[in-house]
Amino acid sequence: MFGATGATLLGSALFFGTPADAGFAALRGTVQTPRSVSCGVTCKIPVLLRLPSVTVVRVDVVGRRAVRRGRVGNHAVRWILRVTPGRSGTVVLRIRIAGYRVLTRRVRLIRGQGRTHHASRTFTGVSAGTVASCALESSGQVFCWGVGTDGELGDGAMRNSSTPVRVAGIDDAIQLASGAAHTCALRRVGTVVCWGHNFFGQLGDGTTVNRGAPVPVVGLTNVVQLSANFANTCAVLGDGTVRCWGRSDTGSLGDGTPPADSLASIPHPVAVTGLQDASEVSVGGTHVCALRRTGTVACWGDNRWNQLGNGSTDPASLPTEVPNVGDATDIASSQVRTCVVLSAGAVICWGDNDKGQLGTGVPSKSAGPATVQGLTAGETLTGGINDAMCARQRGATTPVCWGENDFGQLGSIVSATLTQPLTVPLDGVDQVSLGRQHSCAIAALKIYCWGENADGELGDGTTTSRVTPRLVTIN
């Protein structure tokens, strides 16, 4: 997962397969680091770890004295390694997980201005909604901009702002996930807070009252990953189970509640039936899919556009396995489709394809998974409110996107719909998030946005739409 709904914090995820010691069960977790860090006199390198079972982890910077060691597994944790820039522009992180192979990650150190790293804010997460966007600072603070009349900006003011404002009361967030008009933040302790529009109970606070400042999701602990879309939010817990809340009339809560003809909602988390081994969940417009530790995928909810990938158009109120998918390593959902990266690097998608949004090159109906053209080394994916997808390939520093592009939100004016992946003109990207008609990304720990800007959702202080990425300045 790479940004957007259920946005990944710090860049690409690494998925662990079978360990060297056959006595261990297969482990699927994530270790995330930035590709680059802005430095003053010192550099702070954040490392996010999510592991499904408690184990000992050691992270050190090769050739430096920066070391962190501890037990990880109850919930997502963020470690900060402090180093001095030195002569080398790149450092190597060595990550040892007990009983598993040693991982290495390279991080580029960018010399900045001022005495310390804090002279210029740096960001590790971004999440775009319909007409608002939010960014996660490396300190754990959150900033939002755009439409705020239903509380989307989280500062308590219930008003719009074309420049970023700080969300009230949060200084320990480690992940963001946005729906159409609400955002949720995962905190370091494994709890979740949400704010914004709440007509369907998508904030999970037990009410349907809009909230202009963060409120806790009731009864939810030990969360390791979040995802949100239109009016639903879901969370993966440390034990592999999944909780969902919000709109329920399409079966998208996965608890067996049958689809209904009238709008219905459940404003508190409920357990998805039958899932005990989820490693990641991704929420679409009215459907949800989960990646399991086995590499298989299960989906539930609305299925009018084949978005459950099972060859049917019947809805499902319980998780249904996607056929012929057994080695997926990442997953992302958009409005009416879902895509996964396979272990060999190919990307396959299923769902609505009336304009060629599956990336196959042609606008033809597909009842099951179809292969995206031109992607052979896929690593991470992002979906979102928009009918589009983005991917980053192994070794690449620029993402590619395809799907709905009517406002240039995919960084191009070639066509209103891109039927094949096209490169976004922004280098050094760690993460992308797709809103309804705009997009945002993190590149070199800074925030960039582009696309429609009628409501200030690009955060540049104007209402001028942009086709090319524009830096968001947060003071």
PDB file of N, CA, C and O in Angstrom, residues 1 13-15 28-30 279-280 291-292 295-297 325-331 340-346 378-381 394:
ATOM      1  N   MET A   1       0.844  -1.166   0.000  1.00  0.00           N
ATOM      2  CA  MET A   1       0.000   0.000   0.000  1.00  0.00           C
ATOM      3  C   MET A   1       0.881   1.218   0.000  1.00  0.00           C
ATOM      4  O   MET A   1       1.848   1.291   0.701  1.00  0.00           O
ATOM      5  N   ALA A  13       6.270  -0.877   1.296  1.00  0.00           N
ATOM      6  CA  ALA A  13       6.196  -1.926   2.311  1.00  0.00           C
ATOM      7  C   ALA A  13       7.022  -3.125   1.873  1.00  0.00           C
ATOM      8  O   ALA A  13       7.100  -3.452   0.698  1.00  0.00           O
ATOM      9  N   LEU A  14       7.642  -3.772   2.825  1.00  0.00           N
ATOM     10  CA  LEU A  14       8.359  -5.018   2.567  1.00  0.00           C
ATOM     11  C   LEU A  14       7.568  -6.152   3.196  1.00  0.00           C
ATOM     12  O   LEU A  14       7.247  -6.108   4.378  1.00  0.00           O
ATOM     13  N   PHE A  15       7.268  -7.166   2.413  1.00  0.00           N
ATOM     14  CA  PHE A  15       6.488  -8.270   2.927  1.00  0.00           C
ATOM     15  C   PHE A  15       7.396  -9.471   3.111  1.00  0.00           C
ATOM     16  O   PHE A  15       8.119  -9.865   2.207  1.00  0.00           O
ATOM     17  N   ARG A  28       3.999 -12.230   7.737  1.00  0.00           N
ATOM     18  CA  ARG A  28       3.742 -11.128   6.810  1.00  0.00           C
ATOM     19  C   ARG A  28       3.578  -9.867   7.638  1.00  0.00           C
ATOM     20  O   ARG A  28       2.616  -9.710   8.372  1.00  0.00           O
ATOM     21  N   GLY A  29       4.552  -9.009   7.543  1.00  0.00           N
ATOM     22  CA  GLY A  29       4.527  -7.742   8.253  1.00  0.00           C
ATOM     23  C   GLY A  29       5.105  -6.677   7.362  1.00  0.00           C
ATOM     24  O   GLY A  29       5.369  -6.913   6.188  1.00  0.00           O
ATOM     25  N   THR A  30       5.282  -5.488   7.897  1.00  0.00           N
ATOM     26  CA  THR A  30       5.856  -4.420   7.100  1.00  0.00           C
ATOM     27  C   THR A  30       6.934  -3.687   7.874  1.00  0.00           C
ATOM     28  O   THR A  30       6.865  -3.537   9.086  1.00  0.00           O
ATOM     29  N   SER A 279      -3.451  -9.150   6.762  1.00  0.00           N
ATOM     30  CA  SER A 279      -2.259  -8.325   6.929  1.00  0.00           C
ATOM     31  C   SER A 279      -2.510  -6.897   6.481  1.00  0.00           C
ATOM     32  O   SER A 279      -1.790  -5.978   6.866  1.00  0.00           O
ATOM     33  N   GLU A 280      -3.555  -6.678   5.664  1.00  0.00           N
ATOM     34  CA  GLU A 280      -3.865  -5.343   5.163  1.00  0.00           C
ATOM     35  C   GLU A 280      -5.305  -5.319   4.682  1.00  0.00           C
ATOM     36  O   GLU A 280      -5.805  -6.298   4.129  1.00  0.00           O
ATOM     37  N   LEU A 291      -6.074  -8.300   2.185  1.00  0.00           N
ATOM     38  CA  LEU A 291      -4.949  -9.167   1.839  1.00  0.00           C
ATOM     39  C   LEU A 291      -4.652 -10.034   3.045  1.00  0.00           C
ATOM     40  O   LEU A 291      -4.490  -9.535   4.164  1.00  0.00           O
ATOM     41  N   ARG A 292      -4.581 -11.343   2.843  1.00  0.00           N
ATOM     42  CA  ARG A 292      -4.334 -12.286   3.942  1.00  0.00           C
ATOM     43  C   ARG A 292      -2.854 -12.645   3.979  1.00  0.00           C
ATOM     44  O   ARG A 292      -2.118 -12.445   3.011  1.00  0.00           O
ATOM     45  N   GLY A 295      -1.249 -14.557   1.210  1.00  0.00           N
ATOM     46  CA  GLY A 295      -1.152 -13.991  -0.125  1.00  0.00           C
ATOM     47  C   GLY A 295      -2.447 -14.054  -0.905  1.00  0.00           C
ATOM     48  O   GLY A 295      -2.505 -13.592  -2.049  1.00  0.00           O
ATOM     49  N   THR A 296      -3.496 -14.623  -0.311  1.00  0.00           N
ATOM     50  CA  THR A 296      -4.805 -14.645  -0.947  1.00  0.00           C
ATOM     51  C   THR A 296      -5.557 -13.364  -0.595  1.00  0.00           C
ATOM     52  O   THR A 296      -5.149 -12.605   0.287  1.00  0.00           O
ATOM     53  N   VAL A 297      -6.673 -13.142  -1.296  1.00  0.00           N
ATOM     54  CA  VAL A 297      -7.462 -11.922  -1.105  1.00  0.00           C
ATOM     55  C   VAL A 297      -8.921 -12.296  -0.905  1.00  0.00           C
ATOM     56  O   VAL A 297      -9.458 -13.156  -1.624  1.00  0.00           O
ATOM     57  N   VAL A 325      -5.936 -15.942  -7.083  1.00  0.00           N
ATOM     58  CA  VAL A 325      -4.973 -14.999  -6.514  1.00  0.00           C
ATOM     59  C   VAL A 325      -4.398 -15.643  -5.253  1.00  0.00           C
ATOM     60  O   VAL A 325      -5.106 -15.811  -4.268  1.00  0.00           O
ATOM     61  N   GLY A 326      -3.107 -16.014  -5.310  1.00  0.00           N
ATOM     62  CA  GLY A 326      -2.528 -16.722  -4.176  1.00  0.00           C
ATOM     63  C   GLY A 326      -1.186 -16.199  -3.733  1.00  0.00           C
ATOM     64  O   GLY A 326      -0.606 -16.702  -2.762  1.00  0.00           O
ATOM     65  N   ASP A 327      -0.662 -15.170  -4.418  1.00  0.00           N
ATOM     66  CA  ASP A 327       0.673 -14.676  -4.073  1.00  0.00           C
ATOM     67  C   ASP A 327       0.717 -13.150  -4.106  1.00  0.00           C
ATOM     68  O   ASP A 327       1.692 -12.561  -4.539  1.00  0.00           O
ATOM     69  N   ALA A 328      -0.349 -12.510  -3.645  1.00  0.00           N
ATOM     70  CA  ALA A 328      -0.391 -11.047  -3.620  1.00  0.00           C
ATOM     71  C   ALA A 328       0.487 -10.510  -2.495  1.00  0.00           C
ATOM     72  O   ALA A 328       0.593 -11.108  -1.419  1.00  0.00           O
ATOM     73  N   THR A 329       1.129  -9.362  -2.754  1.00  0.00           N
ATOM     74  CA  THR A 329       1.998  -8.746  -1.743  1.00  0.00           C
ATOM     75  C   THR A 329       1.557  -7.345  -1.357  1.00  0.00           C
ATOM     76  O   THR A 329       2.047  -6.800  -0.373  1.00  0.00           O
ATOM     77  N   ASP A 330       0.661  -6.730  -2.137  1.00  0.00           N
ATOM     78  CA  ASP A 330       0.123  -5.419  -1.774  1.00  0.00           C
ATOM     79  C   ASP A 330      -1.247  -5.284  -2.410  1.00  0.00           C
ATOM     80  O   ASP A 330      -1.553  -5.955  -3.405  1.00  0.00           O
ATOM     81  N   ILE A 331      -2.088  -4.405  -1.832  1.00  0.00           N
ATOM     82  CA  ILE A 331      -3.468  -4.278  -2.289  1.00  0.00           C
ATOM     83  C   ILE A 331      -3.906  -2.831  -2.182  1.00  0.00           C
ATOM     84  O   ILE A 331      -3.453  -2.092  -1.306  1.00  0.00           O
ATOM     85  N   VAL A 340      -4.043  -5.659  -7.034  1.00  0.00           N
ATOM     86  CA  VAL A 340      -3.024  -6.248  -6.174  1.00  0.00           C
ATOM     87  C   VAL A 340      -1.724  -6.385  -6.955  1.00  0.00           C
ATOM     88  O   VAL A 340      -1.728  -6.528  -8.187  1.00  0.00           O
ATOM     89  N   VAL A 341      -0.620  -6.334  -6.230  1.00  0.00           N
ATOM     90  CA  VAL A 341       0.688  -6.657  -6.785  1.00  0.00           C
ATOM     91  C   VAL A 341       0.951  -8.129  -6.500  1.00  0.00           C
ATOM     92  O   VAL A 341       0.750  -8.594  -5.371  1.00  0.00           O
ATOM     93  N   LEU A 342       1.398  -8.858  -7.496  1.00  0.00           N
ATOM     94  CA  LEU A 342       1.777 -10.257  -7.312  1.00  0.00           C
ATOM     95  C   LEU A 342       3.272 -10.356  -7.022  1.00  0.00           C
ATOM     96  O   LEU A 342       4.036  -9.434  -7.320  1.00  0.00           O
ATOM     97  N   SER A 343       3.686 -11.466  -6.453  1.00  0.00           N
ATOM     98  CA  SER A 343       5.068 -11.602  -6.004  1.00  0.00           C
ATOM     99  C   SER A 343       6.076 -11.435  -7.128  1.00  0.00           C
ATOM    100  O   SER A 343       7.193 -10.964  -6.908  1.00  0.00           O
ATOM    101  N   ALA A 344       5.696 -11.791  -8.351  1.00  0.00           N
ATOM    102  CA  ALA A 344       6.614 -11.656  -9.483  1.00  0.00           C
ATOM    103  C   ALA A 344       6.683 -10.225 -10.014  1.00  0.00           C
ATOM    104  O   ALA A 344       7.528  -9.916 -10.848  1.00  0.00           O
ATOM    105  N   GLY A 345       5.800  -9.344  -9.543  1.00  0.00           N
ATOM    106  CA  GLY A 345       5.838  -7.942  -9.951  1.00  0.00           C
ATOM    107  C   GLY A 345       4.696  -7.493 -10.832  1.00  0.00           C
ATOM    108  O   GLY A 345       4.524  -6.292 -11.062  1.00  0.00           O
ATOM    109  N   ALA A 346       3.900  -8.429 -11.355  1.00  0.00           N
ATOM    110  CA  ALA A 346       2.748  -8.044 -12.172  1.00  0.00           C
ATOM    111  C   ALA A 346       1.673  -7.420 -11.287  1.00  0.00           C
ATOM    112  O   ALA A 346       1.591  -7.695 -10.086  1.00  0.00           O
ATOM    113  N   GLY A 378       6.095  -4.364 -10.123  1.00  0.00           N
ATOM    114  CA  GLY A 378       5.307  -3.612  -9.159  1.00  0.00           C
ATOM    115  C   GLY A 378       5.754  -3.851  -7.733  1.00  0.00           C
ATOM    116  O   GLY A 378       6.146  -4.964  -7.369  1.00  0.00           O
ATOM    117  N   GLU A 379       5.701  -2.801  -6.928  1.00  0.00           N
ATOM    118  CA  GLU A 379       6.097  -2.908  -5.522  1.00  0.00           C
ATOM    119  C   GLU A 379       4.979  -2.454  -4.597  1.00  0.00           C
ATOM    120  O   GLU A 379       4.617  -3.157  -3.659  1.00  0.00           O
ATOM    121  N   THR A 380       4.419  -1.255  -4.846  1.00  0.00           N
ATOM    122  CA  THR A 380       3.372  -0.726  -3.994  1.00  0.00           C
ATOM    123  C   THR A 380       2.265  -0.100  -4.830  1.00  0.00           C
ATOM    124  O   THR A 380       2.481   0.319  -5.960  1.00  0.00           O
ATOM    125  N   LEU A 381       1.061  -0.028  -4.242  1.00  0.00           N
ATOM    126  CA  LEU A 381      -0.111   0.483  -4.920  1.00  0.00           C
ATOM    127  C   LEU A 381      -0.807   1.524  -4.069  1.00  0.00           C
ATOM    128  O   LEU A 381      -0.683   1.521  -2.836  1.00  0.00           O
ATOM    129  N   ARG A 394       9.656  -1.476  -8.544  1.00  0.00           N
ATOM    130  CA  ARG A 394      10.916  -1.647  -7.822  1.00  0.00           C
ATOM    131  C   ARG A 394      12.030  -0.859  -8.496  1.00  0.00           C
ATOM    132  O   ARG A 394      12.220  -0.949  -9.710  1.00  0.00           O
TER     133      ARG A 394
END
